Coordinates of C-alpha atoms and ligand atoms in Angstrom, one line a residue:
X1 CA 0.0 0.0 0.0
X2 CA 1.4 3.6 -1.0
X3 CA 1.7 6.1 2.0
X4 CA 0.4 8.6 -0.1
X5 CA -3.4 8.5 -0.8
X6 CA -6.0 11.4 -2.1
X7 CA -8.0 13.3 0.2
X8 CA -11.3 15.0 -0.7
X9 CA -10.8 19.0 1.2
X10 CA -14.0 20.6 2.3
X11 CA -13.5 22.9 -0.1
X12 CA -14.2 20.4 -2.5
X13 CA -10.5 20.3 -4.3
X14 CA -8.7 17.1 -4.0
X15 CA -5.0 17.2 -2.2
X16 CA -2.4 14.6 -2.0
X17 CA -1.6 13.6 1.9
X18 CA 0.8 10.9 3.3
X19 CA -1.4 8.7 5.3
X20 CA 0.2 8.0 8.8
X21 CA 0.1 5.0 10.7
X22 CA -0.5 5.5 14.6
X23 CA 0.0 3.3 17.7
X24 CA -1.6 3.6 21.0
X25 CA 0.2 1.2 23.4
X26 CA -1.6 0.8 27.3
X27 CA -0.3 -1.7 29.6
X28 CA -3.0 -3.2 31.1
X29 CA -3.8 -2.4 35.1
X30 CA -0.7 -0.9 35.1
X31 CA 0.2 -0.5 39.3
X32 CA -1.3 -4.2 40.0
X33 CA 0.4 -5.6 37.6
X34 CA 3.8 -4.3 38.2
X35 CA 2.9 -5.4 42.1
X36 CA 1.8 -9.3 40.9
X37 CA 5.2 -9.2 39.1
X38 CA 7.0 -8.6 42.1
X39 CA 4.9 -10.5 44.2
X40 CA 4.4 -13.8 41.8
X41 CA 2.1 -15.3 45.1
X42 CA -0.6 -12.5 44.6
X43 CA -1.5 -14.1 40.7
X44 CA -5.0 -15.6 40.1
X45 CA -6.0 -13.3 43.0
X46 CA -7.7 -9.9 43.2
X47 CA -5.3 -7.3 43.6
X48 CA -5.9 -3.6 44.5
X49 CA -3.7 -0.5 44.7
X50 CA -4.9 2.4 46.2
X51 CA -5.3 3.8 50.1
X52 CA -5.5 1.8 53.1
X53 CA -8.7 0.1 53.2
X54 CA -9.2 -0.2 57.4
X55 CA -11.4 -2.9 57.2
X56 CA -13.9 -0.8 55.5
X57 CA -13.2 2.4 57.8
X58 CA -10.7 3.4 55.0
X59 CA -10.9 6.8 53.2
X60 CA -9.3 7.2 50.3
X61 CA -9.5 5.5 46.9
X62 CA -8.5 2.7 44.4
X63 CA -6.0 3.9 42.2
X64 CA -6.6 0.5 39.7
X65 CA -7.2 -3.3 40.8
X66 CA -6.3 -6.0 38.5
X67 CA -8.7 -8.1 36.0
X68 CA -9.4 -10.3 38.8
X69 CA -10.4 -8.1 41.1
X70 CA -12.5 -5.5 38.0
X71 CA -14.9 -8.8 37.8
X72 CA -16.5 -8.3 41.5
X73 CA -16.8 -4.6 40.5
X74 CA -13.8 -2.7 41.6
X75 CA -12.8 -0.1 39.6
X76 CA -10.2 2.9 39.9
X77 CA -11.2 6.1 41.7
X78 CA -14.0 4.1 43.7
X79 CA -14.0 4.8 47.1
X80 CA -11.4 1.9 49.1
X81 CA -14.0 1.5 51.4
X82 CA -16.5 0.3 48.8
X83 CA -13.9 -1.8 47.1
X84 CA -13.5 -3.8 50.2
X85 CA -17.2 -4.4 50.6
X86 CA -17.3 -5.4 47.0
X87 CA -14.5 -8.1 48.1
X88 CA -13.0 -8.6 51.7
X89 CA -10.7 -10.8 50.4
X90 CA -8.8 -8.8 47.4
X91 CA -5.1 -7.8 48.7
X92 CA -5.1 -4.5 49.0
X93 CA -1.5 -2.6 48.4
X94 CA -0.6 0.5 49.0
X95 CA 0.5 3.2 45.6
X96 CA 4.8 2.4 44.9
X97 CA 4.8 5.0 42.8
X98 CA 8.8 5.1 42.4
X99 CA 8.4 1.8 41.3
X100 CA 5.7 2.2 38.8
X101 CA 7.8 5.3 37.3
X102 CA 11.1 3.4 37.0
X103 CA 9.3 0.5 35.1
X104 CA 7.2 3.2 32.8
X105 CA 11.1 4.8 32.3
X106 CA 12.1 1.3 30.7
X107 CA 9.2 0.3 28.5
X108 CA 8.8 4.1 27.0
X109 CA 12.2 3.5 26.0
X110 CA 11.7 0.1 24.6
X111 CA 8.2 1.8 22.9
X112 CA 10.7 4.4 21.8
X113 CA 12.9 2.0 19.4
X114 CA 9.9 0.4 17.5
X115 CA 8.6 4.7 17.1
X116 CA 9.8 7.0 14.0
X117 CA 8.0 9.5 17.1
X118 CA 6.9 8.5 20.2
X119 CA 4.4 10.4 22.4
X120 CA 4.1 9.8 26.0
X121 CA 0.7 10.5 27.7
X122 CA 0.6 8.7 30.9
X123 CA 2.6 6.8 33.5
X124 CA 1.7 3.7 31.1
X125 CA 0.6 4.8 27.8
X126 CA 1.9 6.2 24.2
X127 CA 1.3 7.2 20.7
X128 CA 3.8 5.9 18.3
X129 CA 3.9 7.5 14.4
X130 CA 5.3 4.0 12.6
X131 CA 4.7 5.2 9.1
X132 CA 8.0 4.8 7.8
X133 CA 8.4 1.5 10.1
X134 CA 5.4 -0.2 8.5
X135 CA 4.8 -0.8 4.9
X136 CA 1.3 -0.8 5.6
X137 CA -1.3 -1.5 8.4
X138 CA -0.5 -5.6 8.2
X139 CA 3.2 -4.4 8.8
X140 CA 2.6 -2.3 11.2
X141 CA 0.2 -5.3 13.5
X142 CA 3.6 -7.3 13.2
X143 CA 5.5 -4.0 14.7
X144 CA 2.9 -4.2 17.5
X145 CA 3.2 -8.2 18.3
X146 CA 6.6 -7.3 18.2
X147 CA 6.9 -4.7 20.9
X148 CA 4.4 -7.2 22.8
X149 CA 6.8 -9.8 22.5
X150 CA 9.7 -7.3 24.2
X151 CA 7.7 -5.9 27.0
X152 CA 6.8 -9.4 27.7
X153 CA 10.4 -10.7 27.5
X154 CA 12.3 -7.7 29.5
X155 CA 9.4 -6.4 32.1
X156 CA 7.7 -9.5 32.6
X157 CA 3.9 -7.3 31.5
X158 CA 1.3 -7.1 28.8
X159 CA 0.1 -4.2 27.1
X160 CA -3.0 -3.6 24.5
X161 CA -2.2 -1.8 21.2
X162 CA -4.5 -0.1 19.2
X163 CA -3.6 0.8 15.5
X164 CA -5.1 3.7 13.4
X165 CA -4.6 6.3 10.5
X166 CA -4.5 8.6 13.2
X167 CA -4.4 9.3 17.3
X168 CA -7.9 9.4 18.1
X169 CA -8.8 6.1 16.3
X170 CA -5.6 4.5 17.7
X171 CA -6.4 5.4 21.1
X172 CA -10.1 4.3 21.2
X173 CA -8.9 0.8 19.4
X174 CA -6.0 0.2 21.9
X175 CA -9.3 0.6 24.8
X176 CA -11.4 -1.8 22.5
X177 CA -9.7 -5.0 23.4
X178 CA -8.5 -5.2 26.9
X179 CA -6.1 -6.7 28.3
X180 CA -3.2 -7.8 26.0
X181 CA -5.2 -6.8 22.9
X182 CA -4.3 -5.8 19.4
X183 CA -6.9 -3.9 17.5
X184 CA -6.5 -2.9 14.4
X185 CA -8.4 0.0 12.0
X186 CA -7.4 0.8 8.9
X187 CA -8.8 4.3 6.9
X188 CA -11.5 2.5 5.1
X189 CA -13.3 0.7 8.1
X190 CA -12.9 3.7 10.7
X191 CA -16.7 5.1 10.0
X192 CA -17.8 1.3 10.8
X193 CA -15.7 0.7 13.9
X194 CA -16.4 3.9 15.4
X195 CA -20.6 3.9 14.4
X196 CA -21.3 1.7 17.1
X197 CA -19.5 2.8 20.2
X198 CA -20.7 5.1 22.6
X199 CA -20.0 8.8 22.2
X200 CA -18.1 9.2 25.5
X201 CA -15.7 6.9 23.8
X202 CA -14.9 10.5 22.5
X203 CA -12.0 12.6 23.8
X204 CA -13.8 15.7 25.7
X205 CA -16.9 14.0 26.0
X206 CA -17.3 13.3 30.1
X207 CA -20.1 13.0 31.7
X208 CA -21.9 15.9 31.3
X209 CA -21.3 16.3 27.4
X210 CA -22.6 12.7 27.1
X211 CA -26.0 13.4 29.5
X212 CA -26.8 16.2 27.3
X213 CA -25.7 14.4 23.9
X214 CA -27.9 11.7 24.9
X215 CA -30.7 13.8 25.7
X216 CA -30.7 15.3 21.6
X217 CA -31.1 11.7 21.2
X218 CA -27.5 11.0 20.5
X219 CA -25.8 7.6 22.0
X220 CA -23.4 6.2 19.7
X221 CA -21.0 7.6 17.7
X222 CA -22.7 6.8 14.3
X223 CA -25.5 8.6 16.0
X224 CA -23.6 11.7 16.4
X225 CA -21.9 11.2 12.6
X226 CA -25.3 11.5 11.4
X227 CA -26.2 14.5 13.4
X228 CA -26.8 18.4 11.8
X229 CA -23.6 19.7 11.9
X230 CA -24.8 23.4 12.6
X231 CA -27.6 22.2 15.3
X232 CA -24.6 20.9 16.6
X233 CA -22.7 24.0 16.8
X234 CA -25.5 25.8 17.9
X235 CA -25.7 23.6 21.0
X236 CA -22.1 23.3 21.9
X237 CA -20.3 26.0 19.8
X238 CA -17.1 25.2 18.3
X239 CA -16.8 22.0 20.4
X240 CA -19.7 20.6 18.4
X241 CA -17.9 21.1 15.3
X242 CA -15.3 19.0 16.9
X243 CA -17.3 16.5 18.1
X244 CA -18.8 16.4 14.7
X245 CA -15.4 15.9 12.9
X246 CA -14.2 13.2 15.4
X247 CA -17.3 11.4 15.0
X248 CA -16.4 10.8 11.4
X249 CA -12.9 9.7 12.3
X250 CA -11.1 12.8 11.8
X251 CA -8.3 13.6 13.8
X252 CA -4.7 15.7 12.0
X253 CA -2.9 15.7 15.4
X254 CA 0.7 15.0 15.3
X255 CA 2.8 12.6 17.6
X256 CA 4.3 15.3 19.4
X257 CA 7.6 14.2 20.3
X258 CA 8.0 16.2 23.7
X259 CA 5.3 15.3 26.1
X260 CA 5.2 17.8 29.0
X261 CA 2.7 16.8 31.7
X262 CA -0.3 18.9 32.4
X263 CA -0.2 19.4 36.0
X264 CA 1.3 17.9 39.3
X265 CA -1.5 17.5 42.3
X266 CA -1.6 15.7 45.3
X267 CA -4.4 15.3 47.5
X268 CA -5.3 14.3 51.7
X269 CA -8.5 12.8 52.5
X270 CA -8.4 13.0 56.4
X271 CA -8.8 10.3 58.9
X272 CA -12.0 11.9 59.8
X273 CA -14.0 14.6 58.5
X274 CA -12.6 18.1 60.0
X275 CA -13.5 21.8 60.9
X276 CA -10.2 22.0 62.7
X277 CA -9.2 25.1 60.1
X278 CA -5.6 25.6 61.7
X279 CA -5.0 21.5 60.5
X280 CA -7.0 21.8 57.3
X281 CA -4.3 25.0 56.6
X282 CA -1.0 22.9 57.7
X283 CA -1.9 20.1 55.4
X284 CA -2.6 22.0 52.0
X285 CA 1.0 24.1 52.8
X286 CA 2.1 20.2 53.4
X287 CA 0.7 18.9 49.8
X288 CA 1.8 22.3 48.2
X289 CA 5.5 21.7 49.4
X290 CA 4.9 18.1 48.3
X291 CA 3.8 20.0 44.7
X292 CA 5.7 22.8 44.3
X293 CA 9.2 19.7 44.5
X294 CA 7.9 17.3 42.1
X295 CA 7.3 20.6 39.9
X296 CA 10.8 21.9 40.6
X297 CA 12.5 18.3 40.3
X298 CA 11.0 17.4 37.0
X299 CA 12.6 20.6 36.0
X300 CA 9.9 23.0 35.4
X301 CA 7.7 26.5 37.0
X302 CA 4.5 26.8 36.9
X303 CA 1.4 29.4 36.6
X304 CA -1.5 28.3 37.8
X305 CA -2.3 27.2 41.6
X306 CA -5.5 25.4 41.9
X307 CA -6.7 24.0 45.6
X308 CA -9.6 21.4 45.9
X309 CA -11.9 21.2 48.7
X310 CA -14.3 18.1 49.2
X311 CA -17.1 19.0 52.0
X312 CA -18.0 15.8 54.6
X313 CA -21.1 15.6 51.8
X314 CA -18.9 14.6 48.9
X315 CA -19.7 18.2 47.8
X316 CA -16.4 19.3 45.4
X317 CA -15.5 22.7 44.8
X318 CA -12.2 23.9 43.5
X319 CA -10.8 27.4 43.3
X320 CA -7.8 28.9 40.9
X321 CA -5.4 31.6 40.2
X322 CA -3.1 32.1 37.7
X323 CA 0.1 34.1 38.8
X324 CA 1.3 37.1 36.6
X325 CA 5.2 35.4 37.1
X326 CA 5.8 31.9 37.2
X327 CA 8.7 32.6 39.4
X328 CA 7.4 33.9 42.4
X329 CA 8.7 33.0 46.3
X330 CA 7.7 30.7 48.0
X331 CA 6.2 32.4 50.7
X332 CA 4.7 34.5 48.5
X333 CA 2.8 31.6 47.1
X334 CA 1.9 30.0 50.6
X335 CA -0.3 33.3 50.6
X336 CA -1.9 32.8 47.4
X337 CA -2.6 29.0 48.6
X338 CA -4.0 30.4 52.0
X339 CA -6.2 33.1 50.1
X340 CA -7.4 30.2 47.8
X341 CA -8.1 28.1 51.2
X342 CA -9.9 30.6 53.0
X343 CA -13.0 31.2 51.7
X344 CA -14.3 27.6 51.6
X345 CA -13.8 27.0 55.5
X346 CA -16.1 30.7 56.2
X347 CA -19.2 28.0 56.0
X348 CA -17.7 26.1 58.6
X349 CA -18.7 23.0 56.8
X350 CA -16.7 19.8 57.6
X351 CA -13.7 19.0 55.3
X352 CA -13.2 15.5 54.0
X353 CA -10.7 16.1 51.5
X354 CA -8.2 18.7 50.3
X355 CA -6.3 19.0 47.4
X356 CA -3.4 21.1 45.7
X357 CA -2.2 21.6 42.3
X358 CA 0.3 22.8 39.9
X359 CA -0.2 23.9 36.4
X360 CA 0.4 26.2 33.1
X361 CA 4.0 24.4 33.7
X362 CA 6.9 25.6 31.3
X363 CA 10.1 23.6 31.2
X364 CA 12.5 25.8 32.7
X365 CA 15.4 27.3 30.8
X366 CA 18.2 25.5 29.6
X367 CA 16.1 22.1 30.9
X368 CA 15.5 19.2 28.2
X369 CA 14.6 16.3 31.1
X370 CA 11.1 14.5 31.2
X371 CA 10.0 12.5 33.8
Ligands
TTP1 P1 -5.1 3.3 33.2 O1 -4.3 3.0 32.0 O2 -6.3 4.2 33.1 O3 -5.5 2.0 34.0 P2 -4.8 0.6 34.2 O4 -3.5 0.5 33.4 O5 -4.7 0.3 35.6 O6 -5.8 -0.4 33.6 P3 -6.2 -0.7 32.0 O7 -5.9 -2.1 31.8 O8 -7.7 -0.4 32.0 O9 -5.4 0.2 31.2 O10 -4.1 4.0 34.3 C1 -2.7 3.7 34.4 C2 -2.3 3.8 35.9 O11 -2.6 5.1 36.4 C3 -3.1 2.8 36.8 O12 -2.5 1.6 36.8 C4 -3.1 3.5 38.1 C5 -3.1 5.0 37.8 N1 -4.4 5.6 38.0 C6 -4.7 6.2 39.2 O13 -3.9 6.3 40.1 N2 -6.0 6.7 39.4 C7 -7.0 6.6 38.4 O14 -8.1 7.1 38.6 C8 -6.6 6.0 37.1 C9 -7.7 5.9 36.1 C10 -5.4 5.5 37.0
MG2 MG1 -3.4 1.1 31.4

């Protein structure tokens, strides 16, 4: 198959374009596997990461479970508490997150020497551009059971790889088959593969987007292909448009080769629920030290402060402000961070949660290091 293939513009003129062919590699329940590795006793058995369950008196929540542990129900961000109801018996492990970084170092940079450009996204997940590796899309599912093979063979993991003409379809094959899949799409069968998949299969179409896409009537993706493009933009503006093009399998983003993360956060959910304002002040100074070095170390300054507040109702409010300078003291910024704070404790509502993050991030001058 030729690279180079004609493409109908929407002006109606007909250009010449180099097809690409894009890889989305995810390993499969990433933390719990890398744990069962290291912990060859724990296979066949449910296994979840997350916060200290407490025999059910435990707070925070599951940060992924394994396969076996997914079929009683568990599922990441669910409360620990709920994921021990669901099943007592599960070993529950707490987040090695050192660990899981080191072993996401190795495999982007086996991911790396199968890629023409490679695009990290996540602690376990990348887009690869292969089009001058692979001949075609046949080639390019013997790339994939190739780099399967490897990750197998040096980290002792599986992955699932998704394979399209561009990111979007890639990333939304590599999902369709889970775990240690290979799913592959090719230009002329994207419309069908997509057509019967729900819409929040989409990328920025969470929950909301999809409660009011599915009130116009609109649950699949074929559904959404088929929809009025302008009632579309009248109802969601230039996202609609989007939505509109995606639905029909459109995507022109590049691999970008230099993946800079979004944000660092960390977050407390306290023992009990608190008004205790002096301890609810200490921690988020506490999580914004933790912040402000993981932003510093990974060799970067950052904008925007944002602090999250989660009332003993489950209530969740967050408050922002984006700083003129992204070099300001640190003091300074404990003032910002305390302004931010203030006004959600003036209720005197109880505080289960509080949260602090870092983002607008540039990479800091003469700085070329990724985490
Ligand atoms: P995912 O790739 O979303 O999940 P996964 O690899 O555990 O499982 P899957 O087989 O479905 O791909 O996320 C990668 C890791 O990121 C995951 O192992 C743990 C972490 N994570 C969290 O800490 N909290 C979360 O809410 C999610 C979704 C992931
Ligand atoms: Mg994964």
């Amino acid at each position: 198959m030729s690279n180079l293939f004609m493409r109908h513009t929407e002006a109606g003129s007909r250009e010449a374009v180099s097809s690409r062919i894009i890889m989305h590699v995810d390993l499969d329940a990433f933390f719990a596997a890398v744990e069962e590795r290291e912990h060859p006793e724990y296979r066949g058995r449910p296994v979840v990461v997350g916060a200290d369950p407490k025999e059910g008196r435990g707070r925070g929540v599951v940060s992924t479970c394994n396969y076996e542990a997914r079929r009683f129900g568990i599922r990441s961000a669910m409360p620990i508490s709920r994921a021990w109801r669901l099943c007592k018996d599960a070993i529950f492990l707490p987040v090695n997150h050192e660990l899981y970084q080191k072993v996401s170092s190795s495999i982007i940079m086996i991911l790396r020497s199968y890629a023409d450009k490679l695009e990290q996204v996540g602690i376990d997940e990348a887009f690869l551009d292969v089009s001058k590796r692979a001949k075609d899309f046949t080639g390019a599912g013997e790339l994939a059971k190739a780099i399967k093979r490897k990750i197998a063979e040096k980290e002792r993991l599986t992955c699932s790889v998704g394979i399209g003409p561009n990111k979007l379809v890639a990333k939304i094959a590599s999902d369709y088959h889970k775990p240690d899949g290979l799913t592959i799409v090719e230009e002329k069968d994207v419309k069908a593969f997509l057509a019967p998949l729900p819409v929040e299969k989409l990328w920025g179409v969470g929950r909301k987007t999809k409660v009011r896409l599915n009130a116009m009537g609109i649950c699949t993706i074929g559904d959404l292909a088929s929809y009025h493009n302008a009632k579309l933009r009248d109802e969601f503006g230039a996202f609609g448009v989007e939505f509109h093009r995606m639905a029909h399998g459109i995507d022109n983003s590049e691999v970008v080769e230099e993946w800079t993360p979004k944000s660092f956060s960390r977050e407390h959910t306290f023992e009990e629920d608190t008004g205790d304002q002096n301890l609810i002040y200490t921690t988020a100074d506490r999580l914004f030290e933790e912040v402000e070095r993981d932003v510093e170390r990974n060799g970067f300054t950052f904008q925007t402060l944002t602090v999250k507040i989660r009332y003993e109702d489950f209530e969740t409010h967050t408050r922002s402000r984006t700083l003129q300078s992204p070099a300001a003291k640190p003091n300074a910024l404990k003032e910002v961070l305390h302004e931010l704070v203030s006004p959600f404790l003036e209720s005197g509502r109880k505080v289960r949660l509080v949260g602090v993050s870092a983002s607008s991030l540039s990479m800091k001058a003469g700085q070329k290091t990724l985490i």
